[in-house]
Coordinates of C-alpha atoms and ligand atoms in Angstrom, one line a residue:
X1 CA 46.4 -5.4 6.2
X2 CA 47.3 -6.2 2.5
X3 CA 44.6 -5.8 -0.2
X4 CA 44.1 -9.6 -0.4
X5 CA 43.2 -10.0 3.2
X6 CA 41.1 -6.8 3.0
X7 CA 39.3 -8.0 0.0
X8 CA 38.7 -11.4 1.8
X9 CA 37.3 -9.8 4.9
X10 CA 35.2 -7.1 3.4
X11 CA 33.7 -9.1 0.6
X12 CA 34.7 -6.5 -2.0
X13 CA 37.0 -7.8 -4.9
X14 CA 40.4 -6.0 -5.5
X15 CA 38.8 -4.7 -8.7
X16 CA 35.9 -3.0 -6.9
X17 CA 38.3 -1.7 -4.3
X18 CA 40.4 0.1 -7.1
X19 CA 37.2 1.5 -8.5
X20 CA 36.0 2.7 -5.0
X21 CA 39.4 4.4 -4.4
X22 CA 39.4 6.2 -7.8
X23 CA 36.0 7.7 -6.7
X24 CA 37.5 8.7 -3.5
X25 CA 36.1 5.9 -1.3
X26 CA 38.1 3.4 0.8
X27 CA 41.4 4.9 -0.2
X28 CA 44.2 2.7 1.0
X29 CA 45.7 3.7 4.2
X30 CA 49.2 3.1 2.5
X31 CA 50.6 2.2 -0.8
X32 CA 54.1 0.5 -1.0
X33 CA 56.2 2.8 -3.1
X34 CA 58.2 -0.1 -4.8
X35 CA 55.8 -2.8 -5.5
X36 CA 52.4 -0.7 -5.6
X37 CA 50.8 -2.8 -3.1
X38 CA 47.9 -1.4 -1.2
X39 CA 47.3 -1.7 2.4
X40 CA 44.1 -0.9 4.5
X41 CA 43.6 -0.1 8.1
X42 CA 41.2 -2.6 10.0
X43 CA 39.0 0.3 10.9
X44 CA 38.2 0.6 7.1
X45 CA 36.3 -2.7 7.3
X46 CA 33.3 -0.9 9.1
X47 CA 33.3 1.7 6.3
X48 CA 33.3 -0.9 3.6
X49 CA 30.4 -2.7 5.1
X50 CA 28.6 0.8 5.1
X51 CA 29.3 1.3 1.5
X52 CA 28.1 -2.1 0.6
X53 CA 24.8 -1.4 2.4
X54 CA 24.3 2.0 0.6
X55 CA 25.2 0.4 -2.8
X56 CA 22.6 -2.4 -2.2
X57 CA 20.1 0.4 -1.7
X58 CA 21.2 1.7 -5.2
X59 CA 23.0 4.9 -4.1
X60 CA 25.5 6.1 -6.6
X61 CA 29.3 6.1 -5.5
X62 CA 29.6 9.8 -6.0
X63 CA 26.7 10.6 -3.5
X64 CA 28.1 7.9 -1.1
X65 CA 31.4 9.7 -0.9
X66 CA 29.7 12.9 -0.3
X67 CA 27.5 11.3 2.5
X68 CA 30.6 9.8 4.3
X69 CA 32.1 13.1 4.5
X70 CA 29.1 14.4 6.4
X71 CA 26.8 11.6 7.5
X72 CA 23.3 13.0 8.4
X73 CA 19.9 11.5 9.0
X74 CA 18.2 13.8 6.5
X75 CA 20.1 12.3 3.5
X76 CA 19.1 8.9 4.6
X77 CA 15.6 10.1 4.8
X78 CA 15.7 11.7 1.5
X79 CA 16.9 8.7 -0.2
X80 CA 14.1 6.6 1.5
X81 CA 11.6 8.9 0.0
X82 CA 13.1 9.0 -3.4
X83 CA 12.8 5.1 -3.3
X84 CA 9.0 5.5 -2.4
X85 CA 8.5 7.6 -5.3
X86 CA 10.4 5.7 -7.9
X87 CA 8.4 2.4 -6.5
X88 CA 5.2 4.4 -6.9
X89 CA 6.1 5.3 -10.3
X90 CA 7.0 1.8 -11.3
X91 CA 3.9 0.2 -10.0
X92 CA 1.8 2.9 -11.7
X93 CA 3.5 2.1 -15.0
X94 CA 2.8 -1.7 -14.5
X95 CA -0.8 -0.9 -13.6
X96 CA -1.0 1.2 -16.9
X97 CA 0.4 -1.5 -19.1
X98 CA -2.0 -3.9 -17.4
X99 CA -5.0 -1.5 -18.2
X100 CA -3.9 -0.9 -21.7
X101 CA -3.7 -4.7 -22.3
X102 CA -7.3 -4.9 -20.6
X103 CA -6.0 -7.6 -18.4
X104 CA -7.4 -8.1 -14.9
X105 CA -5.3 -7.1 -11.8
X106 CA -5.7 -10.5 -10.2
X107 CA -8.1 -13.4 -10.4
X108 CA -9.0 -16.3 -8.2
X109 CA -5.7 -16.0 -6.1
X110 CA -5.5 -19.0 -3.7
X111 CA -4.5 -17.9 -0.3
X112 CA -1.5 -19.7 1.0
X113 CA 0.9 -19.1 3.8
X114 CA 2.9 -21.3 6.2
X115 CA 4.9 -23.6 3.8
X116 CA 2.4 -23.2 0.9
X117 CA -0.5 -25.1 3.0
X118 CA -3.8 -23.6 2.0
X119 CA -5.1 -22.3 5.3
X120 CA -8.3 -20.8 4.1
X121 CA -10.4 -21.2 1.0
X122 CA -10.0 -17.7 -0.2
X123 CA -10.2 -16.3 -3.8
X124 CA -10.1 -12.7 -4.8
X125 CA -10.5 -10.6 -7.8
X126 CA -10.2 -6.9 -8.4
X127 CA -10.8 -4.2 -10.9
X128 CA -9.7 -0.6 -11.4
X129 CA -11.3 2.0 -13.5
X130 CA -10.0 5.5 -14.2
X131 CA -12.5 8.2 -14.0
X132 CA -13.4 9.9 -17.2
X133 CA -12.4 13.4 -15.8
X134 CA -9.1 12.3 -14.5
X135 CA -5.6 12.3 -16.0
X136 CA -4.4 9.5 -13.8
X137 CA -6.0 7.0 -11.4
X138 CA -5.7 8.1 -8.0
X139 CA -7.2 5.0 -6.5
X140 CA -5.0 2.1 -5.6
X141 CA -5.7 -1.5 -4.4
X142 CA -3.7 -4.2 -2.7
X143 CA -4.3 -7.9 -3.1
X144 CA -2.0 -9.8 -1.0
X145 CA -3.8 -12.6 0.8
X146 CA -4.8 -12.6 3.8
X147 CA -4.3 -8.8 3.4
X148 CA -6.4 -6.8 1.0
X149 CA -7.0 -2.9 0.9
X150 CA -8.3 0.0 -1.3
X151 CA -7.2 3.7 -1.2
X152 CA -8.5 6.7 -2.6
X153 CA -5.8 9.4 -2.9
X154 CA -6.5 13.2 -2.8
X155 CA -4.5 16.3 -3.8
X156 CA -3.2 18.2 -6.7
X157 CA -1.5 15.7 -9.4
X158 CA 0.7 13.8 -8.6
X159 CA -0.1 14.0 -4.9
X160 CA -3.4 11.8 -4.9
X161 CA -1.8 8.9 -6.8
X162 CA 1.4 9.0 -4.7
X163 CA -0.6 9.1 -1.5
X164 CA -2.8 6.1 -2.1
X165 CA 0.1 4.0 -3.6
X166 CA 2.4 4.9 -0.9
X167 CA -0.2 4.1 1.8
X168 CA -0.8 0.7 0.4
X169 CA 3.0 -0.1 -0.2
X170 CA 3.7 0.8 3.3
X171 CA 0.6 -1.0 4.7
X172 CA 1.8 -4.2 3.0
X173 CA 5.7 -3.6 4.2
X174 CA 4.6 -2.8 7.6
X175 CA 2.2 -5.7 8.0
X176 CA 3.9 -8.3 10.2
X177 CA 3.1 -12.1 10.6
X178 CA 1.3 -13.8 12.4
X179 CA -1.8 -11.8 11.0
X180 CA -3.7 -10.0 13.7
X181 CA -6.0 -6.9 14.3
X182 CA -2.9 -5.4 16.0
X183 CA -0.5 -5.9 13.2
X184 CA -3.2 -4.4 10.8
X185 CA -3.6 -1.3 13.2
X186 CA 0.0 -0.7 13.4
X187 CA 0.5 -1.0 9.6
X188 CA -2.3 1.2 8.9
X189 CA -0.6 3.7 11.4
X190 CA 2.6 3.5 9.4
X191 CA 0.9 3.9 6.3
X192 CA -0.5 7.2 7.7
X193 CA 2.8 8.4 8.9
X194 CA 4.5 7.6 5.7
X195 CA 2.0 9.8 3.7
X196 CA 2.2 12.6 6.1
X197 CA 6.1 12.6 6.2
X198 CA 6.1 12.8 2.4
X199 CA 3.4 15.5 2.1
X200 CA 5.3 17.5 5.0
X201 CA 8.8 17.3 3.2
X202 CA 7.8 18.1 -0.4
X203 CA 6.0 21.4 -0.9
X204 CA 4.7 20.1 -4.2
X205 CA 2.8 17.4 -2.4
X206 CA 1.6 19.5 0.3
X207 CA -1.9 18.6 1.4
X208 CA -2.0 15.3 -0.4
X209 CA -4.0 12.5 1.7
X210 CA -5.8 9.2 1.1
X211 CA -8.6 7.0 2.4
X212 CA -7.6 3.4 3.4
X213 CA -9.9 0.5 3.9
X214 CA -7.9 -2.6 4.7
X215 CA -9.0 -6.0 5.8
X216 CA -7.1 -9.1 7.0
X217 CA -8.9 -12.6 7.1
X218 CA -8.0 -14.2 10.4
X219 CA -8.1 -18.0 11.0
X220 CA -9.6 -17.9 14.4
X221 CA -10.9 -21.4 15.1
X222 CA -13.7 -22.4 15.0
X223 CA -14.9 -19.3 13.1
X224 CA -13.2 -16.9 10.8
X225 CA -12.9 -13.3 11.9
X226 CA -12.2 -10.4 10.0
X227 CA -10.0 -7.3 11.1
X228 CA -11.0 -4.1 9.3
X229 CA -9.0 -0.9 9.4
X230 CA -10.8 2.1 8.1
X231 CA -10.3 5.9 7.5
X232 CA -12.3 8.1 5.1
X233 CA -15.1 7.2 2.7
X234 CA -13.9 3.9 1.0
X235 CA -16.0 1.1 2.4
X236 CA -15.9 -2.5 3.3
X237 CA -19.2 -4.7 3.0
X238 CA -19.9 -8.3 4.0
X239 CA -22.3 -10.1 1.7
X240 CA -23.7 -13.5 3.3
X241 CA -26.9 -15.2 3.2
X242 CA -28.0 -12.9 0.3
X243 CA -27.8 -9.9 2.7
X244 CA -25.2 -7.1 2.1
X245 CA -24.0 -5.4 5.3
X246 CA -21.9 -2.3 5.3
X247 CA -19.0 -2.8 7.9
X248 CA -17.3 0.7 7.6
X249 CA -18.8 4.0 8.5
X250 CA -17.7 6.8 6.3
X251 CA -15.6 9.7 8.1
X252 CA -17.2 12.5 6.1
X253 CA -19.4 15.6 6.4
X254 CA -22.3 14.2 4.7
X255 CA -22.2 11.0 6.9
X256 CA -22.6 13.4 9.9
X257 CA -25.6 15.0 8.2
X258 CA -27.2 11.5 7.5
X259 CA -26.4 10.5 11.2
X260 CA -28.2 13.8 12.4
X261 CA -31.3 12.9 10.1
X262 CA -30.6 15.9 8.0
X263 CA -30.1 14.0 4.8
X264 CA -31.2 10.7 3.7
X265 CA -29.0 8.0 2.4
X266 CA -30.5 9.0 -1.1
X267 CA -29.6 12.4 -0.9
X268 CA -25.9 12.2 0.2
X269 CA -24.8 11.1 -3.3
X270 CA -25.9 14.5 -4.9
X271 CA -24.7 16.5 -2.0
X272 CA -22.0 19.2 -3.4
X273 CA -19.6 18.5 -0.3
X274 CA -19.9 14.8 -0.5
X275 CA -16.1 14.4 -0.9
X276 CA -15.3 16.5 2.1
X277 CA -13.7 13.9 4.5
X278 CA -13.5 14.4 8.5
X279 CA -10.6 12.0 8.5
X280 CA -7.9 11.0 6.0
X281 CA -4.3 9.5 6.2
X282 CA -1.8 12.4 5.7
X283 CA -3.6 15.2 7.4
X284 CA -1.6 14.8 10.6
X285 CA 1.4 12.7 11.7
X286 CA -0.7 10.1 13.4
X287 CA -4.2 9.2 12.3
X288 CA -6.1 6.5 14.2
X289 CA -8.0 4.1 11.9
X290 CA -11.2 2.6 13.2
X291 CA -10.7 -1.2 13.7
X292 CA -13.5 -3.7 13.6
X293 CA -13.6 -7.3 13.9
X294 CA -16.6 -9.1 12.6
X295 CA -17.0 -12.7 12.9
X296 CA -17.8 -14.8 9.8
X297 CA -19.6 -18.2 10.0
X298 CA -19.5 -20.2 6.8
X299 CA -18.8 -19.0 3.4
X300 CA -19.2 -15.4 2.8
X301 CA -18.2 -12.6 0.3
X302 CA -16.3 -9.5 0.9
X303 CA -16.4 -6.2 -0.9
X304 CA -14.0 -3.4 -0.6
X305 CA -14.5 -0.3 -2.8
X306 CA -13.8 3.4 -3.2
X307 CA -16.5 6.0 -3.4
X308 CA -16.3 6.0 -7.2
X309 CA -18.5 2.9 -7.1
X310 CA -20.8 3.7 -4.0
X311 CA -21.5 7.1 -5.4
X312 CA -23.0 5.4 -8.6
X313 CA -24.6 2.3 -7.3
X314 CA -27.0 1.8 -4.4
X315 CA -26.6 -1.2 -2.0
X316 CA -29.3 -3.3 -3.9
X317 CA -27.4 -2.9 -7.0
X318 CA -24.1 -4.1 -5.3
X319 CA -26.0 -7.1 -3.8
X320 CA -27.5 -8.0 -7.1
X321 CA -24.0 -8.3 -8.8
X322 CA -22.4 -10.1 -5.7
X323 CA -25.3 -12.6 -5.8
X324 CA -25.4 -13.2 -9.6
X325 CA -21.7 -13.3 -10.5
X326 CA -19.9 -16.4 -9.1
X327 CA -16.4 -15.6 -10.1
X328 CA -14.9 -12.8 -7.9
X329 CA -12.7 -11.3 -10.6
X330 CA -15.8 -11.1 -13.0
X331 CA -17.9 -9.6 -10.0
X332 CA -15.2 -7.0 -9.5
X333 CA -15.2 -6.1 -13.3
X334 CA -19.0 -5.9 -13.3
X335 CA -19.2 -3.6 -10.2
X336 CA -16.5 -1.3 -11.7
X337 CA -18.7 -1.3 -14.9
X338 CA -21.7 -0.1 -12.6
X339 CA -19.7 3.0 -11.7
X340 CA -19.2 4.0 -15.4
X341 CA -22.7 3.1 -16.4
X342 CA -24.0 5.4 -13.6
X343 CA -22.2 8.3 -15.3
X344 CA -19.5 8.6 -12.7
X345 CA -16.4 10.5 -13.7
X346 CA -14.5 9.3 -10.4
X347 CA -11.8 6.7 -10.2
X348 CA -13.0 3.5 -9.0
X349 CA -11.2 0.6 -7.2
X350 CA -13.0 -2.7 -6.2
X351 CA -11.9 -6.0 -4.6
X352 CA -14.2 -9.1 -4.1
X353 CA -13.0 -11.7 -1.8
X354 CA -14.6 -15.2 -1.2
X355 CA -13.8 -16.5 2.1
X356 CA -14.8 -19.5 4.2
X357 CA -13.5 -22.8 5.4
X358 CA -13.6 -25.6 2.9
X359 CA -16.1 -27.7 4.9
X360 CA -18.3 -24.7 5.2
X361 CA -18.5 -23.5 1.7
X362 CA -21.8 -24.0 0.0
Ligands
MG401 MG1 -13.1 8.9 -5.2

């Protein structure tokens, strides 16, 4: 077919087709020696569509030409992983810019879905603090109502920060509507697989891993219900009727010692092997998250945090801030402040979420 028809059917302009041909892509099947007119074979339409997709993914023409000579799944996987790293780097840069300007991460975000109709009264605020002994913040947080999560990355730099960011980016991308505990469990599993694949494919990132504590607020009439997915020692707490309840249970050596009555909850903070986790995303291809589904009656406040906070503040101190500070963003910042006042040198990520039906809010 002539270049005009091929252009119309492939969606590529004649100018773009000439550029591609110069790069060795979609070379015309025939060129009229008199008029110089270019002709394409119908079979080239499929290749045109493939090139369009790869261009949409940002792949340079030279790499596409090479790939089409020898298409293989490893190259596609490598491109996907390079995107993960680039995305993580760009998110990190934005977070640093925000920190440098001392701006809050997110404040009083009204939760909306389904055509913009507010389903639940929900407001959230967050704070992140880089530990004094750290070159980069290895903790990450996600505020994407009704989905919220914190992650604490581990591994030689840059492994820790890549692991936590990659886990939360994957969690968000893999979490599908309608919100449910199943969707959360699947997304958490995908997050673990992404971290493991990345660690397994890059020797420089070998051994990187991350905690994850993620919650989705479910609108299950007549009560609200939370679905919590949890791996590691980051935590979720529920604050209601002036009482703070820890929803998650740490996957750590010291938690085992506390359970066996060999340590008190006071002693665990000072234990030299406090950071030793018995479960973390990235340590195996498939890591099962604990899933719990507490019901919530009336208005309540939810706290998600990494161990940078819980190692420095006890439950009474957390409850005091959650009780005294009405604005969730300010409460999150005050809690992150507790972590530094306690002399902590670890990174800290905190999210405070106010939930409840409008007619139940007090
Ligand atoms: Mg930590």
